Amino acid sequence: MSGAVSDLLAARALFGTSLVFHIVFAAVGVAMPLFMVLAEWRWRRTGDPVHLDVARRWAKGVAILFAVGAVSGTVISFELGLLWPRFMAFAGPIIGMPFSLEGFAFFAEAIFLGIYLYGWDRTGPRLHLAAGAMVALSGAVSAFFVTLANAWMNVPAGFSVDAAGAATGVAPAVAMFPPGWAHEVVHVLLSSYAATGFAVAGIHAFLLLRHGDHAFHRAALRIALGVGALAALLQPLSGDFSARQIARTQPVKLAALEGQFETERGAPLRVGGLPDAAAEQTRFALEIPRGLSLLAFHDPGAEVKGLKAFPRDVWPNTRLVHLAFQVMVGLGSLLALVALAWVVQRVRGREPGPRLLRAIVLASPMGFLALEAGWLVTEWGRQPFTIWGTMRTADAVTPVTNLAAPLVAFTLLYVFLGVMVIVLVRRQIAHVPVDAAAAPHVPPEAAP
Amino acid sequence: MSPHDLLGAVILAALVLYALLGGADFGGGIWDLLASGPRTRAQRDLVERAIGPIWEANHVWLILVVVLLFTGFPAAFARVSIALFTPLVLLLVGIVLRGAAFTFRTYDRPDDRVQRRWGVVFSGASILAPLMLGVVVGALATGRLAGGATVDALAWLSPFPVATGLFAAVLFAYLAATYLAVEAEGVLRDDFRRRAIAAGAAVFLCALLVAALSSREAPLVFEGLTRRTFTLPLHVATGAAAIVAFGALFRDRVRLARTAAVFQVALIVIGWGASQYPYLVTPDLTLASAAGPRATLVAVLWALGAGALFLLPALYLLFRIFKGERPFAVVDRARPR
């Protein structure tokens, strides 16, 4: 029994580690090609060689990150079966549609990235730019389809379960768009642009602080934060949309992430605090009266279902879920503030000063921390189920034993890959000559 | 044709393309490891140039196979994932290290020591991955992957799967050498032409070994190889393609050799599929018994058709740009830089 329990934990740890690792590269794969193609587009329009330099150096970063994303994504697609064969035997035909379509999006990403990276001298300017745009578009489409599969796990639809426990009456089109798919897809896409935008902007802001005025880093910062700040400002709206959807479709998760144990009208919004499942209360929280009812239902008097309204064996780990949620919302709010400060400076037509640059450097890792925290919220918040209300995680796991061995092996592999990516991206971005104007001027329309 | 047979055929077609494209990329890695003689550096550079723009796209065929398997034949996907856990994990390690090391090498310092270090990881992983892929394919036919309480964890280590693993690695090396002979020029072309001949001989020996072992360990495949009437023309065609490829290699007609080798490898994969039909996993899982609900199969087949309309032109564009002989100029012309 203890062996089975520890193998379940090892399976969850391995799958969790794989996703925590892959999700960074997946998000970068959605957003970074957009930055890259925007830089090239500006160069083609203005002939400014700095933007060509930005596009080329970012393209190298994309090449490194996309390769690691592609192989770590392959690991995930196999691990679905290696770790959760019973889940896949049940759910494969139901959620296979989004995965199949994601396969085509991934094909498009890989094909057009090959054309973009190696085609600078082999294709014409319009085709090259179009290839870059296709990479950016298919990255977003890919994330769209994968998120649909996750939305189905949270709110399953499009099938029923027969007496033997098998799925019947499978309707792939219904399962592909389960209730609440829209809010999750929007939230995931915005988080990718915000997290990547701030991470990239932070690097260039740091180098601007170090080297003073530098055309390369100024141009890079404008593009990365132009997209990232917009996404960070839209994200609170998307969060509000999500909260209202989750209140309807996943009330247990809402109660857990807000630390709400009692069912009550005019429920307060808790900032911080530590839920205690044994005592069935959340301590040390700053409570904003009626805040939760207002946010979840846009009605200060609305009734919010508490955890106690549900059987205890469907509660997730209330402490972890609430904590991860607070981290996500807190960091997301900070990002929105920095984004607002940036937008105000841009609207006033000023370059960001050292104070704002320092704030951007500080905010740099926050987007990805918030993104990881948000992913933990949705995954921990669904426990103990892997398919909400249908299949428990413990029933999905493989009978294969000694899962600690692959857990250790893949963790070491990810650490190694992560370190190498940082070293190599640093090599590409950090060593831009201080005098970027010395770069050869390449007018876009010089040759016939 | 029933939906499950049709989807099975699509999966086999994807495997053929994976062998012809992704397999050859692994083969390129094997020749990186075996590069030798006065043109060692030039051989490695050619491999790098040849696979750089296309390996990621070629890799996606495998993802497509995995996704179609769990969507269309979930019972087989679950069975294989449990029974072949270890070789699949090793396959993943090979896939991860091959792709990562290849990319890291491109963007790391150009000095020899650093490049060589990544080269060793890249080429070592390029052998591990096809070995494990072949092992997995071979193990499907052994009949030792029965469901039930006990998992025969070592089924993949018996002689037949190990031989198919070896066969896959040698086959991919052979394929890569014929491709590289076309893309190389002058004496470098002779290097790869000779390598293709040697690898072709090894393919023949491995094929004999696999066939001999199958009589003992994979009776179903052996029967398919020897006794079924509809597989016989396939085997004759495979042999003919092999003879054409060999003759062309000896007479320095590398383009013809490449075409013949492509047919040879495609026919080997199709011949394997036909020998094993209708079984996905012996002794009990067939295309029919492992298939998911009909509604899913039909929906996925439509999605595949729509996807192909977009995918095939995009793939044509990729290969036309990087493997075409003349500069590409449909949208606009490349400017010399």
mmCIF file with all atom_site columns, C-alpha atoms in Angstrom, chain A residues 43-44 52 56 59-60 63-64 66-68 70-75 77-83 85-86 88-97 99-104 106-108 110-128 134 170-172 398-400 403 406 410 413 416-417 420-421 424 427-428 442-448, chain B residues 48-49 52-64 66-68 70-72 74-75 77-86 88-89 91-93 95-100 102-110 118 121 149 151 292-293 295-296 299-300 303-308 310-311 314-315 317-318 320-324 327-328 331-337:
data_model
loop_
_atom_site.group_PDB
_atom_site.id
_atom_site.type_symbol
_atom_site.label_atom_id
_atom_site.label_alt_id
_atom_site.label_comp_id
_atom_site.label_asym_id
_atom_site.label_entity_id
_atom_site.label_seq_id
_atom_site.pdbx_PDB_ins_code
_atom_site.Cartn_x
_atom_site.Cartn_y
_atom_site.Cartn_z
_atom_site.occupancy
_atom_site.B_iso_or_equiv
_atom_site.pdbx_formal_charge
_atom_site.auth_seq_id
_atom_site.auth_comp_id
_atom_site.auth_asym_id
_atom_site.auth_atom_id
_atom_site.pdbx_PDB_model_num
ATOM 1   C CA . TRP A 1 43  ? 12.870  46.903 -39.849 1.00 0.00 ? 43  TRP A CA 1
ATOM 2   C CA . ARG A 1 44  ? 11.202  46.184 -43.185 1.00 0.00 ? 44  ARG A CA 1
ATOM 3   C CA . LEU A 1 52  ? 16.922  43.850 -37.774 1.00 0.00 ? 52  LEU A CA 1
ATOM 4   C CA . ARG A 1 56  ? 17.906  38.232 -35.533 1.00 0.00 ? 56  ARG A CA 1
ATOM 5   C CA . ALA A 1 59  ? 15.238  34.549 -33.459 1.00 0.00 ? 59  ALA A CA 1
ATOM 6   C CA . LYS A 1 60  ? 18.264  32.763 -31.998 1.00 0.00 ? 60  LYS A CA 1
ATOM 7   C CA . ALA A 1 63  ? 15.418  28.660 -31.809 1.00 0.00 ? 63  ALA A CA 1
ATOM 8   C CA . ILE A 1 64  ? 16.941  27.539 -28.504 1.00 0.00 ? 64  ILE A CA 1
ATOM 9   C CA . PHE A 1 66  ? 11.522  26.257 -29.167 1.00 0.00 ? 66  PHE A CA 1
ATOM 10  C CA . ALA A 1 67  ? 13.778  23.209 -29.474 1.00 0.00 ? 67  ALA A CA 1
ATOM 11  C CA . VAL A 1 68  ? 13.645  22.612 -25.726 1.00 0.00 ? 68  VAL A CA 1
ATOM 12  C CA . ALA A 1 70  ? 9.427   20.737 -28.626 1.00 0.00 ? 70  ALA A CA 1
ATOM 13  C CA . VAL A 1 71  ? 11.326  17.937 -26.920 1.00 0.00 ? 71  VAL A CA 1
ATOM 14  C CA . SER A 1 72  ? 9.848   18.593 -23.463 1.00 0.00 ? 72  SER A CA 1
ATOM 15  C CA . GLY A 1 73  ? 6.388   18.647 -25.064 1.00 0.00 ? 73  GLY A CA 1
ATOM 16  C CA . THR A 1 74  ? 7.145   15.264 -26.604 1.00 0.00 ? 74  THR A CA 1
ATOM 17  C CA . VAL A 1 75  ? 7.939   13.980 -23.110 1.00 0.00 ? 75  VAL A CA 1
ATOM 18  C CA . SER A 1 77  ? 2.649   13.482 -24.783 1.00 0.00 ? 77  SER A CA 1
ATOM 19  C CA . PHE A 1 78  ? 4.288   10.160 -23.929 1.00 0.00 ? 78  PHE A CA 1
ATOM 20  C CA . GLU A 1 79  ? 3.960   10.693 -20.170 1.00 0.00 ? 79  GLU A CA 1
ATOM 21  C CA . LEU A 1 80  ? 0.187   10.969 -20.548 1.00 0.00 ? 80  LEU A CA 1
ATOM 22  C CA . GLY A 1 81  ? 0.304   7.234  -21.227 1.00 0.00 ? 81  GLY A CA 1
ATOM 23  C CA . LEU A 1 82  ? 3.378   6.286  -19.216 1.00 0.00 ? 82  LEU A CA 1
ATOM 24  C CA . LEU A 1 83  ? 2.021   7.791  -15.997 1.00 0.00 ? 83  LEU A CA 1
ATOM 25  C CA . PRO A 1 85  ? -2.667  5.020  -18.843 1.00 0.00 ? 85  PRO A CA 1
ATOM 26  C CA . ARG A 1 86  ? -6.090  4.524  -17.262 1.00 0.00 ? 86  ARG A CA 1
ATOM 27  C CA . MET A 1 88  ? -5.887  8.042  -21.333 1.00 0.00 ? 88  MET A CA 1
ATOM 28  C CA . ALA A 1 89  ? -7.717  4.772  -22.001 1.00 0.00 ? 89  ALA A CA 1
ATOM 29  C CA . PHE A 1 90  ? -10.866 6.513  -20.778 1.00 0.00 ? 90  PHE A CA 1
ATOM 30  C CA . ALA A 1 91  ? -10.340 10.083 -21.967 1.00 0.00 ? 91  ALA A CA 1
ATOM 31  C CA . GLY A 1 92  ? -8.226  9.621  -25.114 1.00 0.00 ? 92  GLY A CA 1
ATOM 32  C CA . PRO A 1 93  ? -11.161 9.329  -27.537 1.00 0.00 ? 93  PRO A CA 1
ATOM 33  C CA . ILE A 1 94  ? -13.071 12.125 -25.791 1.00 0.00 ? 94  ILE A CA 1
ATOM 34  C CA . ILE A 1 95  ? -10.336 14.779 -25.840 1.00 0.00 ? 95  ILE A CA 1
ATOM 35  C CA . GLY A 1 96  ? -8.416  13.422 -28.816 1.00 0.00 ? 96  GLY A CA 1
ATOM 36  C CA . MET A 1 97  ? -9.857  16.065 -31.139 1.00 0.00 ? 97  MET A CA 1
ATOM 37  C CA . PHE A 1 99  ? -4.892  17.090 -29.288 1.00 0.00 ? 99  PHE A CA 1
ATOM 38  C CA . SER A 1 100 ? -5.071  16.039 -32.960 1.00 0.00 ? 100 SER A CA 1
ATOM 39  C CA . LEU A 1 101 ? -5.684  19.605 -34.087 1.00 0.00 ? 101 LEU A CA 1
ATOM 40  C CA . GLU A 1 102 ? -2.878  20.782 -31.828 1.00 0.00 ? 102 GLU A CA 1
ATOM 41  C CA . GLY A 1 103 ? -0.667  18.324 -33.717 1.00 0.00 ? 103 GLY A CA 1
ATOM 42  C CA . PHE A 1 104 ? -1.310  20.250 -36.937 1.00 0.00 ? 104 PHE A CA 1
ATOM 43  C CA . PHE A 1 106 ? 2.644   22.132 -33.919 1.00 0.00 ? 106 PHE A CA 1
ATOM 44  C CA . PHE A 1 107 ? 3.480   21.010 -37.453 1.00 0.00 ? 107 PHE A CA 1
ATOM 45  C CA . ALA A 1 108 ? 2.903   24.556 -38.703 1.00 0.00 ? 108 ALA A CA 1
ATOM 46  C CA . ALA A 1 110 ? 7.962   23.658 -36.703 1.00 0.00 ? 110 ALA A CA 1
ATOM 47  C CA . ILE A 1 111 ? 7.744   24.050 -40.497 1.00 0.00 ? 111 ILE A CA 1
ATOM 48  C CA . PHE A 1 112 ? 7.548   27.838 -40.523 1.00 0.00 ? 112 PHE A CA 1
ATOM 49  C CA . LEU A 1 113 ? 10.132  28.239 -37.775 1.00 0.00 ? 113 LEU A CA 1
ATOM 50  C CA . GLY A 1 114 ? 12.530  26.201 -39.925 1.00 0.00 ? 114 GLY A CA 1
ATOM 51  C CA . ILE A 1 115 ? 11.785  28.511 -42.850 1.00 0.00 ? 115 ILE A CA 1
ATOM 52  C CA . TYR A 1 116 ? 12.190  31.601 -40.665 1.00 0.00 ? 116 TYR A CA 1
ATOM 53  C CA . LEU A 1 117 ? 15.425  30.624 -38.891 1.00 0.00 ? 117 LEU A CA 1
ATOM 54  C CA . TYR A 1 118 ? 17.279  29.213 -41.866 1.00 0.00 ? 118 TYR A CA 1
ATOM 55  C CA . GLY A 1 119 ? 15.554  31.191 -44.618 1.00 0.00 ? 119 GLY A CA 1
ATOM 56  C CA . TRP A 1 120 ? 16.937  34.719 -44.149 1.00 0.00 ? 120 TRP A CA 1
ATOM 57  C CA . ASP A 1 121 ? 18.901  34.361 -47.406 1.00 0.00 ? 121 ASP A CA 1
ATOM 58  C CA . ARG A 1 122 ? 16.808  31.714 -49.103 1.00 0.00 ? 122 ARG A CA 1
ATOM 59  C CA . THR A 1 123 ? 13.361  33.292 -49.247 1.00 0.00 ? 123 THR A CA 1
ATOM 60  C CA . GLY A 1 124 ? 12.128  36.680 -50.296 1.00 0.00 ? 124 GLY A CA 1
ATOM 61  C CA . PRO A 1 125 ? 11.307  39.332 -47.672 1.00 0.00 ? 125 PRO A CA 1
ATOM 62  C CA . ARG A 1 126 ? 7.534   38.904 -47.823 1.00 0.00 ? 126 ARG A CA 1
ATOM 63  C CA . LEU A 1 127 ? 7.667   35.122 -47.496 1.00 0.00 ? 127 LEU A CA 1
ATOM 64  C CA . HIS A 1 128 ? 10.132  35.410 -44.626 1.00 0.00 ? 128 HIS A CA 1
ATOM 65  C CA . MET A 1 134 ? 2.706   31.859 -39.157 1.00 0.00 ? 134 MET A CA 1
ATOM 66  C CA . VAL A 1 170 ? -19.041 10.220 -26.805 1.00 0.00 ? 170 VAL A CA 1
ATOM 67  C CA . ALA A 1 171 ? -19.640 13.499 -28.652 1.00 0.00 ? 171 ALA A CA 1
ATOM 68  C CA . PRO A 1 172 ? -16.200 14.822 -29.620 1.00 0.00 ? 172 PRO A CA 1
ATOM 69  C CA . THR A 1 398 ? 0.014   3.439  -13.946 1.00 0.00 ? 398 THR A CA 1
ATOM 70  C CA . PRO A 1 399 ? 0.579   0.061  -12.234 1.00 0.00 ? 399 PRO A CA 1
ATOM 71  C CA . VAL A 1 400 ? 4.279   0.376  -13.102 1.00 0.00 ? 400 VAL A CA 1
ATOM 72  C CA . LEU A 1 403 ? 8.597   5.602  -10.485 1.00 0.00 ? 403 LEU A CA 1
ATOM 73  C CA . PRO A 1 406 ? 12.375  8.238  -13.843 1.00 0.00 ? 406 PRO A CA 1
ATOM 74  C CA . PHE A 1 410 ? 13.967  13.592 -15.684 1.00 0.00 ? 410 PHE A CA 1
ATOM 75  C CA . LEU A 1 413 ? 17.631  16.305 -17.217 1.00 0.00 ? 413 LEU A CA 1
ATOM 76  C CA . PHE A 1 416 ? 20.632  20.478 -17.018 1.00 0.00 ? 416 PHE A CA 1
ATOM 77  C CA . LEU A 1 417 ? 18.504  21.793 -19.910 1.00 0.00 ? 417 LEU A CA 1
ATOM 78  C CA . MET A 1 420 ? 22.108  25.388 -20.566 1.00 0.00 ? 420 MET A CA 1
ATOM 79  C CA . VAL A 1 421 ? 19.223  27.478 -21.930 1.00 0.00 ? 421 VAL A CA 1
ATOM 80  C CA . LEU A 1 424 ? 23.110  30.102 -24.213 1.00 0.00 ? 424 LEU A CA 1
ATOM 81  C CA . ARG A 1 427 ? 25.378  34.430 -24.880 1.00 0.00 ? 427 ARG A CA 1
ATOM 82  C CA . GLN A 1 428 ? 22.967  35.629 -27.583 1.00 0.00 ? 428 GLN A CA 1
ATOM 83  C CA . VAL A 1 442 ? 21.051  47.056 -44.275 1.00 0.00 ? 442 VAL A CA 1
ATOM 84  C CA . PRO A 1 443 ? 18.270  48.870 -46.063 1.00 0.00 ? 443 PRO A CA 1
ATOM 85  C CA . PRO A 1 444 ? 15.303  46.551 -46.620 1.00 0.00 ? 444 PRO A CA 1
ATOM 86  C CA . GLU A 1 445 ? 14.638  47.506 -50.223 1.00 0.00 ? 445 GLU A CA 1
ATOM 87  C CA . ALA A 1 446 ? 18.188  48.031 -51.429 1.00 0.00 ? 446 ALA A CA 1
ATOM 88  C CA . ALA A 1 447 ? 18.270  45.238 -53.982 1.00 0.00 ? 447 ALA A CA 1
ATOM 89  C CA . PRO A 1 448 ? 15.725  44.650 -56.755 1.00 0.00 ? 448 PRO A CA 1
ATOM 90  C CA . GLU B 2 48  ? 24.337  19.730 -39.605 1.00 0.00 ? 48  GLU B CA 1
ATOM 91  C CA . ARG B 2 49  ? 23.357  21.739 -42.697 1.00 0.00 ? 49  ARG B CA 1
ATOM 92  C CA . GLY B 2 52  ? 19.085  21.929 -39.345 1.00 0.00 ? 52  GLY B CA 1
ATOM 93  C CA . PRO B 2 53  ? 16.016  23.490 -40.964 1.00 0.00 ? 53  PRO B CA 1
ATOM 94  C CA . ILE B 2 54  ? 13.846  20.367 -41.074 1.00 0.00 ? 54  ILE B CA 1
ATOM 95  C CA . TRP B 2 55  ? 14.399  18.132 -38.042 1.00 0.00 ? 55  TRP B CA 1
ATOM 96  C CA . GLU B 2 56  ? 11.768  19.772 -35.876 1.00 0.00 ? 56  GLU B CA 1
ATOM 97  C CA . ALA B 2 57  ? 9.076   19.449 -38.540 1.00 0.00 ? 57  ALA B CA 1
ATOM 98  C CA . ASN B 2 58  ? 10.124  15.832 -39.200 1.00 0.00 ? 58  ASN B CA 1
ATOM 99  C CA . HIS B 2 59  ? 9.839   15.071 -35.502 1.00 0.00 ? 59  HIS B CA 1
ATOM 100 C CA . VAL B 2 60  ? 6.162   16.051 -35.411 1.00 0.00 ? 60  VAL B CA 1
ATOM 101 C CA . TRP B 2 61  ? 5.193   12.887 -37.348 1.00 0.00 ? 61  TRP B CA 1
ATOM 102 C CA . LEU B 2 62  ? 5.952   10.924 -34.194 1.00 0.00 ? 62  LEU B CA 1
ATOM 103 C CA . ILE B 2 63  ? 3.768   13.237 -32.099 1.00 0.00 ? 63  ILE B CA 1
ATOM 104 C CA . LEU B 2 64  ? 0.992   12.709 -34.627 1.00 0.00 ? 64  LEU B CA 1
ATOM 105 C CA . VAL B 2 66  ? 1.138   9.158  -30.479 1.00 0.00 ? 66  VAL B CA 1
ATOM 106 C CA . VAL B 2 67  ? -1.889  11.451 -30.558 1.00 0.00 ? 67  VAL B CA 1
ATOM 107 C CA . LEU B 2 68  ? -3.742  9.335  -33.146 1.00 0.00 ? 68  LEU B CA 1
ATOM 108 C CA . PHE B 2 70  ? -4.480  7.493  -27.921 1.00 0.00 ? 70  PHE B CA 1
ATOM 109 C CA . THR B 2 71  ? -7.388  9.128  -29.700 1.00 0.00 ? 71  THR B CA 1
ATOM 110 C CA . GLY B 2 72  ? -8.306  6.222  -31.952 1.00 0.00 ? 72  GLY B CA 1
ATOM 111 C CA . PRO B 2 74  ? -6.843  4.106  -26.469 1.00 0.00 ? 74  PRO B CA 1
ATOM 112 C CA . ALA B 2 75  ? -6.680  0.499  -25.219 1.00 0.00 ? 75  ALA B CA 1
ATOM 113 C CA . PHE B 2 77  ? -1.969  3.127  -26.132 1.00 0.00 ? 77  PHE B CA 1
ATOM 114 C CA . ALA B 2 78  ? -2.563  2.268  -22.469 1.00 0.00 ? 78  ALA B CA 1
ATOM 115 C CA . ARG B 2 79  ? -1.298  -1.300 -22.879 1.00 0.00 ? 79  ARG B CA 1
ATOM 116 C CA . VAL B 2 80  ? 1.890   -0.262 -24.667 1.00 0.00 ? 80  VAL B CA 1
ATOM 117 C CA . SER B 2 81  ? 2.568   2.576  -22.212 1.00 0.00 ? 81  SER B CA 1
ATOM 118 C CA . ILE B 2 82  ? 2.425   0.179  -19.281 1.00 0.00 ? 82  ILE B CA 1
ATOM 119 C CA . ALA B 2 83  ? 4.195   -2.829 -20.801 1.00 0.00 ? 83  ALA B CA 1
ATOM 120 C CA . LEU B 2 84  ? 6.967   -0.915 -22.567 1.00 0.00 ? 84  LEU B CA 1
ATOM 121 C CA . PHE B 2 85  ? 7.513   1.739  -19.904 1.00 0.00 ? 85  PHE B CA 1
ATOM 122 C CA . THR B 2 86  ? 11.303  1.390  -19.768 1.00 0.00 ? 86  THR B CA 1
ATOM 123 C CA . LEU B 2 88  ? 9.706   4.354  -23.978 1.00 0.00 ? 88  LEU B CA 1
ATOM 124 C CA . VAL B 2 89  ? 11.411  6.344  -21.213 1.00 0.00 ? 89  VAL B CA 1
ATOM 125 C CA . LEU B 2 91  ? 13.345  6.677  -26.217 1.00 0.00 ? 91  LEU B CA 1
ATOM 126 C CA . LEU B 2 92  ? 12.282  9.964  -24.629 1.00 0.00 ? 92  LEU B CA 1
ATOM 127 C CA . VAL B 2 93  ? 15.721  10.516 -23.129 1.00 0.00 ? 93  VAL B CA 1
ATOM 128 C CA . ILE B 2 95  ? 14.692  12.337 -28.247 1.00 0.00 ? 95  ILE B CA 1
ATOM 129 C CA . VAL B 2 96  ? 15.263  15.072 -25.650 1.00 0.00 ? 96  VAL B CA 1
ATOM 130 C CA . LEU B 2 97  ? 19.053  14.869 -25.729 1.00 0.00 ? 97  LEU B CA 1
ATOM 131 C CA . ARG B 2 98  ? 19.256  14.614 -29.521 1.00 0.00 ? 98  ARG B CA 1
ATOM 132 C CA . GLY B 2 99  ? 17.157  17.731 -30.114 1.00 0.00 ? 99  GLY B CA 1
ATOM 133 C CA . ALA B 2 100 ? 18.600  19.771 -27.266 1.00 0.00 ? 100 ALA B CA 1
ATOM 134 C CA . PHE B 2 102 ? 21.822  19.614 -31.738 1.00 0.00 ? 102 PHE B CA 1
ATOM 135 C CA . THR B 2 103 ? 20.373  23.063 -31.032 1.00 0.00 ? 103 THR B CA 1
ATOM 136 C CA . PHE B 2 104 ? 22.803  23.874 -28.223 1.00 0.00 ? 104 PHE B CA 1
ATOM 137 C CA . ARG B 2 105 ? 25.716  22.986 -30.484 1.00 0.00 ? 105 ARG B CA 1
ATOM 138 C CA . THR B 2 106 ? 24.479  25.421 -33.125 1.00 0.00 ? 106 THR B CA 1
ATOM 139 C CA . TYR B 2 107 ? 24.269  28.305 -30.661 1.00 0.00 ? 107 TYR B CA 1
ATOM 140 C CA . ASP B 2 108 ? 27.181  27.538 -28.337 1.00 0.00 ? 108 ASP B CA 1
ATOM 141 C CA . ARG B 2 109 ? 30.767  28.774 -28.789 1.00 0.00 ? 109 ARG B CA 1
ATOM 142 C CA . PRO B 2 110 ? 32.225  27.721 -32.124 1.00 0.00 ? 110 PRO B CA 1
ATOM 143 C CA . TRP B 2 118 ? 27.664  18.585 -27.852 1.00 0.00 ? 118 TRP B CA 1
ATOM 144 C CA . VAL B 2 121 ? 25.638  13.910 -26.895 1.00 0.00 ? 121 VAL B CA 1
ATOM 145 C CA . ALA B 2 149 ? -2.261  -8.201 -13.439 1.00 0.00 ? 149 ALA B CA 1
ATOM 146 C CA . VAL B 2 151 ? 3.492   -7.016 -16.461 1.00 0.00 ? 151 VAL B CA 1
ATOM 147 C CA . GLY B 2 292 ? -12.403 4.016  -29.527 1.00 0.00 ? 292 GLY B CA 1
ATOM 148 C CA . PRO B 2 293 ? -15.973 5.077  -30.267 1.00 0.00 ? 293 PRO B CA 1
ATOM 149 C CA . ALA B 2 295 ? -17.981 9.063  -33.472 1.00 0.00 ? 295 ALA B CA 1
ATOM 150 C CA . THR B 2 296 ? -14.414 9.925  -32.458 1.00 0.00 ? 296 THR B CA 1
ATOM 151 C CA . ALA B 2 299 ? -14.410 13.116 -36.452 1.00 0.00 ? 299 ALA B CA 1
ATOM 152 C CA . VAL B 2 300 ? -10.647 12.602 -36.318 1.00 0.00 ? 300 VAL B CA 1
ATOM 153 C CA . ALA B 2 303 ? -9.923  16.589 -39.030 1.00 0.00 ? 303 ALA B CA 1
ATOM 154 C CA . LEU B 2 304 ? -6.977  14.740 -40.582 1.00 0.00 ? 304 LEU B CA 1
ATOM 155 C CA . GLY B 2 305 ? -8.313  15.379 -44.067 1.00 0.00 ? 305 GLY B CA 1
ATOM 156 C CA . ALA B 2 306 ? -8.751  19.090 -43.374 1.00 0.00 ? 306 ALA B CA 1
ATOM 157 C CA . GLY B 2 307 ? -5.371  19.278 -41.680 1.00 0.00 ? 307 GLY B CA 1
ATOM 158 C CA . ALA B 2 308 ? -3.665  17.586 -44.627 1.00 0.00 ? 308 ALA B CA 1
ATOM 159 C CA . PHE B 2 310 ? -2.951  22.761 -45.032 1.00 0.00 ? 310 PHE B CA 1
ATOM 160 C CA . LEU B 2 311 ? -0.047  20.565 -43.959 1.00 0.00 ? 311 LEU B CA 1
ATOM 161 C CA . ALA B 2 314 ? 3.413   23.814 -46.040 1.00 0.00 ? 314 ALA B CA 1
ATOM 162 C CA . LEU B 2 315 ? 5.681   20.759 -46.052 1.00 0.00 ? 315 LEU B CA 1
ATOM 163 C CA . LEU B 2 317 ? 7.252   24.755 -49.206 1.00 0.00 ? 317 LEU B CA 1
ATOM 164 C CA . LEU B 2 318 ? 9.740   23.738 -46.495 1.00 0.00 ? 318 LEU B CA 1
ATOM 165 C CA . ARG B 2 320 ? 11.291  23.143 -51.753 1.00 0.00 ? 320 ARG B CA 1
ATOM 166 C CA . ILE B 2 321 ? 13.136  25.983 -50.010 1.00 0.00 ? 321 ILE B CA 1
ATOM 167 C CA . PHE B 2 322 ? 15.838  23.913 -48.329 1.00 0.00 ? 322 PHE B CA 1
ATOM 168 C CA . LYS B 2 323 ? 16.182  20.832 -50.517 1.00 0.00 ? 323 LYS B CA 1
ATOM 169 C CA . GLY B 2 324 ? 15.225  22.250 -53.920 1.00 0.00 ? 324 GLY B CA 1
ATOM 170 C CA . PRO B 2 327 ? 16.257  29.211 -55.679 1.00 0.00 ? 327 PRO B CA 1
ATOM 171 C CA . PHE B 2 328 ? 12.691  29.519 -54.531 1.00 0.00 ? 328 PHE B CA 1
ATOM 172 C CA . VAL B 2 331 ? 6.076   34.997 -53.523 1.00 0.00 ? 331 VAL B CA 1
ATOM 173 C CA . ASP B 2 332 ? 9.201   37.027 -54.109 1.00 0.00 ? 332 ASP B CA 1
ATOM 174 C CA . ARG B 2 333 ? 12.875  36.497 -54.778 1.00 0.00 ? 333 ARG B CA 1
ATOM 175 C CA . ALA B 2 334 ? 15.569  36.214 -52.149 1.00 0.00 ? 334 ALA B CA 1
ATOM 176 C CA . ARG B 2 335 ? 18.018  39.074 -52.128 1.00 0.00 ? 335 ARG B CA 1
ATOM 177 C CA . PRO B 2 336 ? 21.701  38.224 -51.993 1.00 0.00 ? 336 PRO B CA 1
ATOM 178 C CA . ARG B 2 337 ? 22.962  39.627 -48.717 1.00 0.00 ? 337 ARG B CA 1
#
